[in-house]
Amino acid sequence: MAAITLKGLKKSYGTAHVIKGVDIDIDDGEFVVFVGPSGCGKSTLLRMIAGLEDITSGELTISGRVVNDLPPKDRGVAMVFQSYAIFPHMTVRENVAFGLTIAGASKAEKEEKVGEAARILQMEHLLDRRPSQLSGGQRQRVAIGRAIVRKPQVFLFDEPLSNLDAALRMDMRLEIGKLHQQLGATMIYVTHDQVEAMTLADKIVVLKDGLVQQIGSPMELYHNPANLFVAGFLGSPSMNFLDVDVKGVNGQKILVSNAALDPVEITAKTTGYTVGGKAKLGVRPQYLTPVESGGMLHGSVALTERLGAETVVELTMKDGNRLIAALARDAVFPIGAELGLTFDPAQTHIFAL
């Protein structure tokens, strides 16, 4: 069993506190993604699990064993880095087998394990090539293959696709997802790309400034964000946030409006709203619908991006703020045209200020 538990994990460099007390439970065979903006501590946290960074305080267990003071080679983990870290003077076969060679494995064992990894990653035809003869995606497969032959309990991926172009990133995402299904191993994946997080994860851990903001399944976080940060971080295009005035409070029913928004009643999931107070109303661009007349929101078209499957429209609202609508059709909206939008209040989010 390769379950992992982080209890009160902290990491400091002198007076700089990078990880400020993290508690996470990762089940055996689970695919967990650490996601957040640059500098949030996600890679540092991964390196602490790998044993490449010391733990300032807290407890880390892998398969029920406390590993705080164990060296990386004794933790049962294998790490795939953002830079492929493969040796240019070795063939693919030699690169994949490198860890086994260092461990003193026999030639027969190396051939068996390298062959198995090559079949899983569909790179048998590449084994005799050198890295200079490979594409970026093929080099990343070599790095993953080197991790597979070690038969680790846990795979750690540190932004492995960030050096690839967009099309290749999508292909490699699919490959890593298939790899998880085939191996059934516990995997922890670090990325700043929320699309990778949403498409790969069984469980997402959203980090900001060294603290966990929310943990849950992709759809749980998408539909029920715990705070403004999570709501704005997950989803593409990002959620719109409107500064609204609280006009009425009736239990969980909050009546809000602003200069560009007609009065609308929202069901709040939290408390702390007072009449005359301020709040943030969150509306995802995909949940906005244009109307020929009227509408709950009103603005003028500032920019239109026609993407084929959808049209993304940026509007300047009457209060001067910007709003993005992702419309599921090939619509034409002239720059400067007045546009009314409506939405289902049940699909919005409200946050007290």
Coordinates of C-alpha atoms in Angstrom, one line a residue:
M1 CA 0.0 0.0 0.0
A2 CA 1.4 3.4 -1.0
A3 CA -0.8 5.8 0.9
I4 CA 0.9 9.1 1.8
T5 CA 0.1 11.3 4.8
L6 CA 1.4 14.9 5.4
K7 CA 0.8 16.2 8.9
G8 CA 1.6 19.8 9.7
L9 CA 4.4 19.9 7.2
K10 CA 6.5 23.1 7.3
K11 CA 9.5 24.3 5.4
S12 CA 11.5 27.4 6.2
Y13 CA 14.7 28.9 4.8
G14 CA 15.9 31.0 7.6
T15 CA 13.1 33.5 8.2
A16 CA 11.4 32.7 4.9
H17 CA 8.5 30.4 5.6
V18 CA 7.7 28.6 2.3
I19 CA 5.4 25.7 3.5
K20 CA 3.3 26.9 6.4
G21 CA 1.6 23.8 7.7
V22 CA 0.2 21.4 5.2
D23 CA -2.1 18.4 6.0
I24 CA -2.9 16.1 3.1
D25 CA -4.1 12.4 2.9
I26 CA -3.3 10.6 -0.4
D27 CA -4.8 7.2 -0.9
D28 CA -3.1 4.2 -2.4
G29 CA -3.3 4.4 -6.3
E30 CA -4.7 7.9 -6.3
F31 CA -3.6 10.5 -8.8
V32 CA -3.2 13.8 -6.9
V33 CA -2.3 17.1 -8.5
F34 CA -0.7 20.0 -6.6
V35 CA -1.7 23.2 -8.4
G36 CA -1.2 26.9 -7.9
P37 CA 0.6 29.9 -9.2
S38 CA 4.4 30.3 -9.3
G39 CA 5.9 30.6 -5.9
C40 CA 3.0 28.9 -4.0
G41 CA 5.3 26.1 -2.7
K42 CA 4.0 23.2 -4.8
S43 CA 7.4 22.1 -6.1
T44 CA 9.0 22.5 -2.7
L45 CA 6.3 20.3 -1.2
L46 CA 6.9 17.6 -3.9
R47 CA 10.7 17.8 -3.2
M48 CA 10.0 17.3 0.5
I49 CA 8.1 14.1 -0.3
A50 CA 10.9 13.0 -2.6
G51 CA 13.5 13.6 0.1
L52 CA 15.3 16.3 -1.9
E53 CA 14.3 19.0 0.6
D54 CA 14.6 18.7 4.4
I55 CA 11.4 18.9 6.4
T56 CA 11.5 21.8 9.0
S57 CA 8.7 20.3 11.1
G58 CA 5.7 18.0 10.7
E59 CA 5.5 14.4 9.8
L60 CA 5.6 12.6 6.4
T61 CA 4.5 9.0 6.1
I62 CA 4.6 6.7 3.1
S63 CA 2.9 3.3 3.3
G64 CA 2.5 3.9 7.1
R65 CA 6.3 4.5 7.6
V66 CA 7.6 7.8 8.8
V67 CA 10.2 8.9 6.2
N68 CA 11.2 12.4 7.4
D69 CA 14.9 11.3 7.8
L70 CA 15.1 8.6 5.1
P71 CA 17.3 9.4 2.0
P72 CA 15.4 9.5 -1.3
K73 CA 16.6 6.1 -2.5
D74 CA 14.9 4.4 0.5
R75 CA 11.5 6.1 0.2
G76 CA 10.1 4.0 -2.7
V77 CA 9.6 7.0 -4.9
A78 CA 10.7 8.0 -8.4
M79 CA 10.7 11.6 -9.7
V80 CA 10.2 12.9 -13.2
F81 CA 11.6 16.5 -13.6
Q82 CA 10.6 19.4 -15.7
S83 CA 14.0 19.2 -17.4
Y84 CA 14.3 15.7 -18.8
A85 CA 17.7 15.1 -17.1
I86 CA 18.8 12.4 -19.5
F87 CA 22.4 11.7 -20.4
P88 CA 23.2 12.9 -24.0
H89 CA 26.1 10.4 -24.5
M90 CA 23.9 7.4 -23.7
T91 CA 21.3 5.6 -25.8
V92 CA 17.7 5.5 -24.7
R93 CA 18.2 2.0 -23.5
E94 CA 21.1 3.0 -21.4
N95 CA 19.3 6.0 -20.0
V96 CA 16.2 4.0 -19.0
A97 CA 18.4 1.4 -17.4
F98 CA 20.7 3.8 -15.6
G99 CA 19.2 3.4 -12.1
L100 CA 19.3 -0.4 -12.5
T101 CA 22.9 -0.2 -13.5
I102 CA 23.8 1.9 -10.5
A103 CA 21.9 -0.7 -8.3
G104 CA 24.0 -3.5 -9.8
A105 CA 21.1 -5.3 -11.6
S106 CA 22.0 -8.1 -13.9
K107 CA 22.0 -7.7 -17.7
A108 CA 18.9 -10.0 -18.0
E109 CA 17.0 -8.0 -15.3
K110 CA 17.8 -4.7 -17.1
E111 CA 16.7 -6.1 -20.5
E112 CA 13.4 -7.3 -19.0
K113 CA 12.5 -4.1 -17.1
V114 CA 13.7 -1.8 -19.9
G115 CA 11.7 -3.8 -22.4
E116 CA 8.6 -3.7 -20.2
A117 CA 8.9 0.1 -19.8
A118 CA 9.4 0.6 -23.5
R119 CA 6.3 -1.5 -24.3
I120 CA 4.2 0.5 -21.9
L121 CA 5.4 3.8 -23.3
Q122 CA 5.4 2.6 -26.9
M123 CA 9.1 3.4 -27.6
E124 CA 10.6 0.1 -28.4
H125 CA 11.8 1.6 -31.7
L126 CA 13.7 4.3 -29.9
L127 CA 15.9 2.2 -27.6
D128 CA 19.0 2.5 -29.7
R129 CA 18.8 6.2 -30.4
R130 CA 20.5 9.0 -28.6
P131 CA 18.7 12.0 -27.0
S132 CA 19.8 14.3 -29.8
Q133 CA 17.7 12.2 -32.2
L134 CA 14.5 12.5 -30.1
S135 CA 11.7 15.0 -30.0
G136 CA 10.8 16.7 -26.7
G137 CA 7.9 14.3 -26.1
Q138 CA 10.1 11.3 -26.8
R139 CA 12.7 12.6 -24.3
Q140 CA 10.1 13.0 -21.7
R141 CA 9.0 9.4 -22.3
V142 CA 12.6 8.3 -21.6
A143 CA 12.6 10.2 -18.3
I144 CA 9.3 8.5 -17.4
G145 CA 10.7 5.1 -18.5
R146 CA 13.6 5.5 -16.2
A147 CA 11.2 6.0 -13.3
I148 CA 9.0 3.0 -14.3
V149 CA 11.9 0.5 -14.2
R150 CA 12.5 1.3 -10.6
K151 CA 9.1 -0.1 -9.7
P152 CA 8.4 2.7 -7.2
Q153 CA 5.5 2.8 -4.9
V154 CA 5.0 6.5 -5.7
F155 CA 5.6 8.5 -8.9
L156 CA 6.4 12.2 -8.5
F157 CA 6.0 14.5 -11.5
D158 CA 7.4 18.1 -11.3
E159 CA 5.8 20.1 -14.2
P160 CA 6.9 17.4 -16.7
L161 CA 5.1 19.0 -19.7
S162 CA 5.9 22.6 -19.4
N163 CA 8.7 22.5 -21.9
L164 CA 6.5 21.0 -24.6
D165 CA 4.3 22.8 -27.2
A166 CA 0.6 22.9 -26.8
A167 CA -0.3 19.9 -29.1
L168 CA 2.4 17.7 -27.6
R169 CA 1.3 18.6 -24.0
M170 CA -2.2 17.3 -24.8
D171 CA -0.8 14.1 -26.2
M172 CA 1.5 13.6 -23.2
R173 CA -1.4 14.3 -20.8
L174 CA -3.3 11.4 -22.3
E175 CA -0.2 9.2 -22.1
I176 CA 0.3 10.0 -18.4
G177 CA -3.4 9.3 -17.7
K178 CA -3.1 5.9 -19.5
L179 CA 0.1 5.2 -17.6
H180 CA -1.7 5.7 -14.3
Q181 CA -4.5 3.3 -15.3
Q182 CA -2.0 0.7 -16.4
L183 CA 0.3 0.8 -13.4
G184 CA -2.3 1.7 -10.7
A185 CA 0.5 3.4 -8.8
T186 CA 0.1 6.4 -6.5
M187 CA 1.0 9.5 -8.5
I188 CA 1.6 13.1 -7.4
Y189 CA 1.8 15.7 -10.2
V190 CA 2.8 19.4 -9.8
T191 CA 1.6 21.9 -12.3
H192 CA 0.6 25.6 -12.6
D193 CA -1.7 24.6 -15.5
Q194 CA -5.3 24.2 -14.3
V195 CA -6.3 22.4 -17.4
E196 CA -3.7 19.6 -16.6
A197 CA -5.0 19.6 -13.1
M198 CA -8.7 19.2 -14.1
T199 CA -8.1 16.5 -16.8
L200 CA -5.6 14.3 -14.9
A201 CA -6.5 14.4 -11.2
D202 CA -8.6 12.2 -9.0
K203 CA -7.9 14.8 -6.3
I204 CA -6.7 18.4 -6.6
V205 CA -4.8 20.3 -3.9
V206 CA -4.9 24.0 -4.5
L207 CA -2.0 25.9 -2.9
K208 CA -1.3 29.6 -2.4
D209 CA 1.5 31.1 -0.4
G210 CA 2.5 27.8 1.2
L211 CA -1.0 27.0 2.4
V212 CA -3.7 24.6 1.2
Q213 CA -6.7 26.5 0.0
Q214 CA -8.9 23.5 -0.9
I215 CA -8.7 19.8 -1.5
G216 CA -11.3 17.8 -3.6
S217 CA -12.2 16.3 -6.9
P218 CA -11.9 18.5 -10.0
M219 CA -15.6 18.9 -10.4
E220 CA -16.1 19.5 -6.7
L221 CA -13.6 22.4 -6.7
Y222 CA -15.1 23.7 -10.0
H223 CA -18.7 23.8 -8.8
N224 CA -18.0 24.5 -5.1
P225 CA -14.9 26.6 -4.7
A226 CA -14.1 27.4 -1.0
N227 CA -12.9 30.9 -1.6
L228 CA -12.3 33.7 -4.2
F229 CA -8.8 32.3 -5.0
V230 CA -9.9 28.8 -5.9
A231 CA -12.9 30.2 -7.8
G232 CA -10.7 32.4 -9.9
F233 CA -7.9 29.9 -10.4
L234 CA -9.9 26.9 -11.8
G235 CA -11.7 27.4 -15.1
S236 CA -10.8 28.8 -18.5
P237 CA -11.6 31.6 -19.2
S238 CA -11.4 32.6 -15.5
M239 CA -14.5 33.3 -13.5
N240 CA -15.9 36.9 -13.7
F241 CA -16.0 38.7 -10.3
L242 CA -18.5 41.5 -9.9
D243 CA -18.4 44.0 -7.0
V244 CA -21.9 44.1 -5.8
D245 CA -23.9 45.8 -3.0
V246 CA -26.0 43.7 -0.6
K247 CA -29.6 45.0 -0.8
G248 CA -31.3 42.4 1.2
V249 CA -30.6 39.3 3.4
N250 CA -33.2 36.6 4.0
G251 CA -31.5 33.6 5.5
Q252 CA -29.3 32.2 2.8
K253 CA -31.0 34.4 0.1
I254 CA -28.9 37.4 -0.7
L255 CA -30.3 40.2 -2.9
V256 CA -27.4 42.0 -4.7
S257 CA -27.0 44.6 -7.5
N258 CA -24.6 47.1 -8.9
A259 CA -24.5 49.8 -11.7
A260 CA -24.3 47.1 -14.4
L261 CA -26.3 44.4 -12.7
D262 CA -30.1 44.3 -12.2
P263 CA -31.1 43.2 -8.7
V264 CA -30.8 39.4 -8.4
E265 CA -31.3 37.0 -5.5
I266 CA -28.4 34.5 -4.9
T267 CA -28.3 31.6 -2.6
A268 CA -25.2 31.9 -0.4
K269 CA -23.3 28.9 0.9
T270 CA -21.6 30.9 3.6
T271 CA -22.7 33.6 6.2
G272 CA -21.4 37.1 6.9
Y273 CA -23.7 39.2 4.7
T274 CA -25.3 42.4 5.9
V275 CA -27.6 44.9 4.2
G276 CA -25.6 47.8 2.9
G277 CA -22.4 45.6 2.8
K278 CA -20.2 44.6 -0.1
A279 CA -19.7 41.2 -1.7
K280 CA -18.2 39.5 -4.8
L281 CA -20.5 37.8 -7.2
G282 CA -18.8 35.1 -9.4
V283 CA -20.2 34.1 -12.8
R284 CA -18.3 31.7 -15.1
P285 CA -18.1 33.0 -18.7
Q286 CA -19.7 29.8 -20.0
Y287 CA -22.8 30.4 -18.0
L288 CA -23.6 33.8 -19.6
T289 CA -26.2 33.9 -22.4
P290 CA -26.9 36.9 -24.7
V291 CA -30.4 38.2 -25.0
E292 CA -31.9 40.4 -27.7
S293 CA -33.5 42.8 -25.2
G294 CA -33.3 43.3 -21.5
G295 CA -30.9 41.1 -19.6
M296 CA -29.5 41.1 -16.1
L297 CA -26.1 42.4 -17.1
H298 CA -25.4 45.2 -19.6
G299 CA -22.2 46.4 -21.4
S300 CA -20.6 47.2 -24.7
V301 CA -18.4 44.9 -26.7
A302 CA -14.7 45.7 -26.5
L303 CA -13.2 42.6 -28.1
T304 CA -14.4 39.4 -29.8
E305 CA -12.4 36.2 -30.2
R306 CA -14.0 33.7 -32.6
L307 CA -12.5 30.3 -31.8
G308 CA -14.9 28.1 -33.9
A309 CA -16.5 26.0 -31.1
E310 CA -17.2 29.2 -29.1
T311 CA -17.0 32.9 -29.3
V312 CA -15.3 34.7 -26.4
V313 CA -16.5 38.3 -25.9
E314 CA -15.0 40.9 -23.7
L315 CA -17.4 43.6 -22.5
T316 CA -17.0 46.9 -20.8
M317 CA -19.7 47.2 -18.2
K318 CA -21.6 50.3 -17.3
D319 CA -19.5 50.5 -14.1
G320 CA -16.3 50.5 -16.1
N321 CA -15.3 46.9 -15.2
R322 CA -14.5 44.1 -17.6
L323 CA -16.6 41.0 -18.2
I324 CA -15.8 37.9 -20.3
A325 CA -18.6 35.8 -21.9
A326 CA -17.8 32.4 -23.6
L327 CA -20.7 31.9 -25.9
A328 CA -21.3 28.4 -27.4
R329 CA -21.9 29.5 -31.0
D330 CA -20.3 31.3 -33.9
A331 CA -21.8 34.7 -33.2
V332 CA -20.8 38.1 -34.5
F333 CA -20.8 41.1 -32.2
P334 CA -19.6 44.5 -33.6
I335 CA -17.1 46.4 -31.4
G336 CA -19.0 49.0 -29.4
A337 CA -22.4 47.2 -29.7
E338 CA -24.5 47.1 -26.6
L339 CA -25.1 43.6 -25.3
G340 CA -27.4 42.3 -22.6
L341 CA -26.6 39.0 -20.8
T342 CA -28.5 36.8 -18.6
F343 CA -27.5 33.9 -16.3
D344 CA -29.0 31.3 -13.9
P345 CA -28.5 32.6 -10.4
A346 CA -28.1 29.0 -9.2
Q347 CA -24.9 28.7 -11.2
T348 CA -23.3 31.7 -9.6
H349 CA -21.1 32.0 -6.5
I350 CA -21.1 34.8 -3.9
F351 CA -18.4 35.7 -1.4
A352 CA -18.8 38.1 1.5
L353 CA -16.2 40.9 1.9

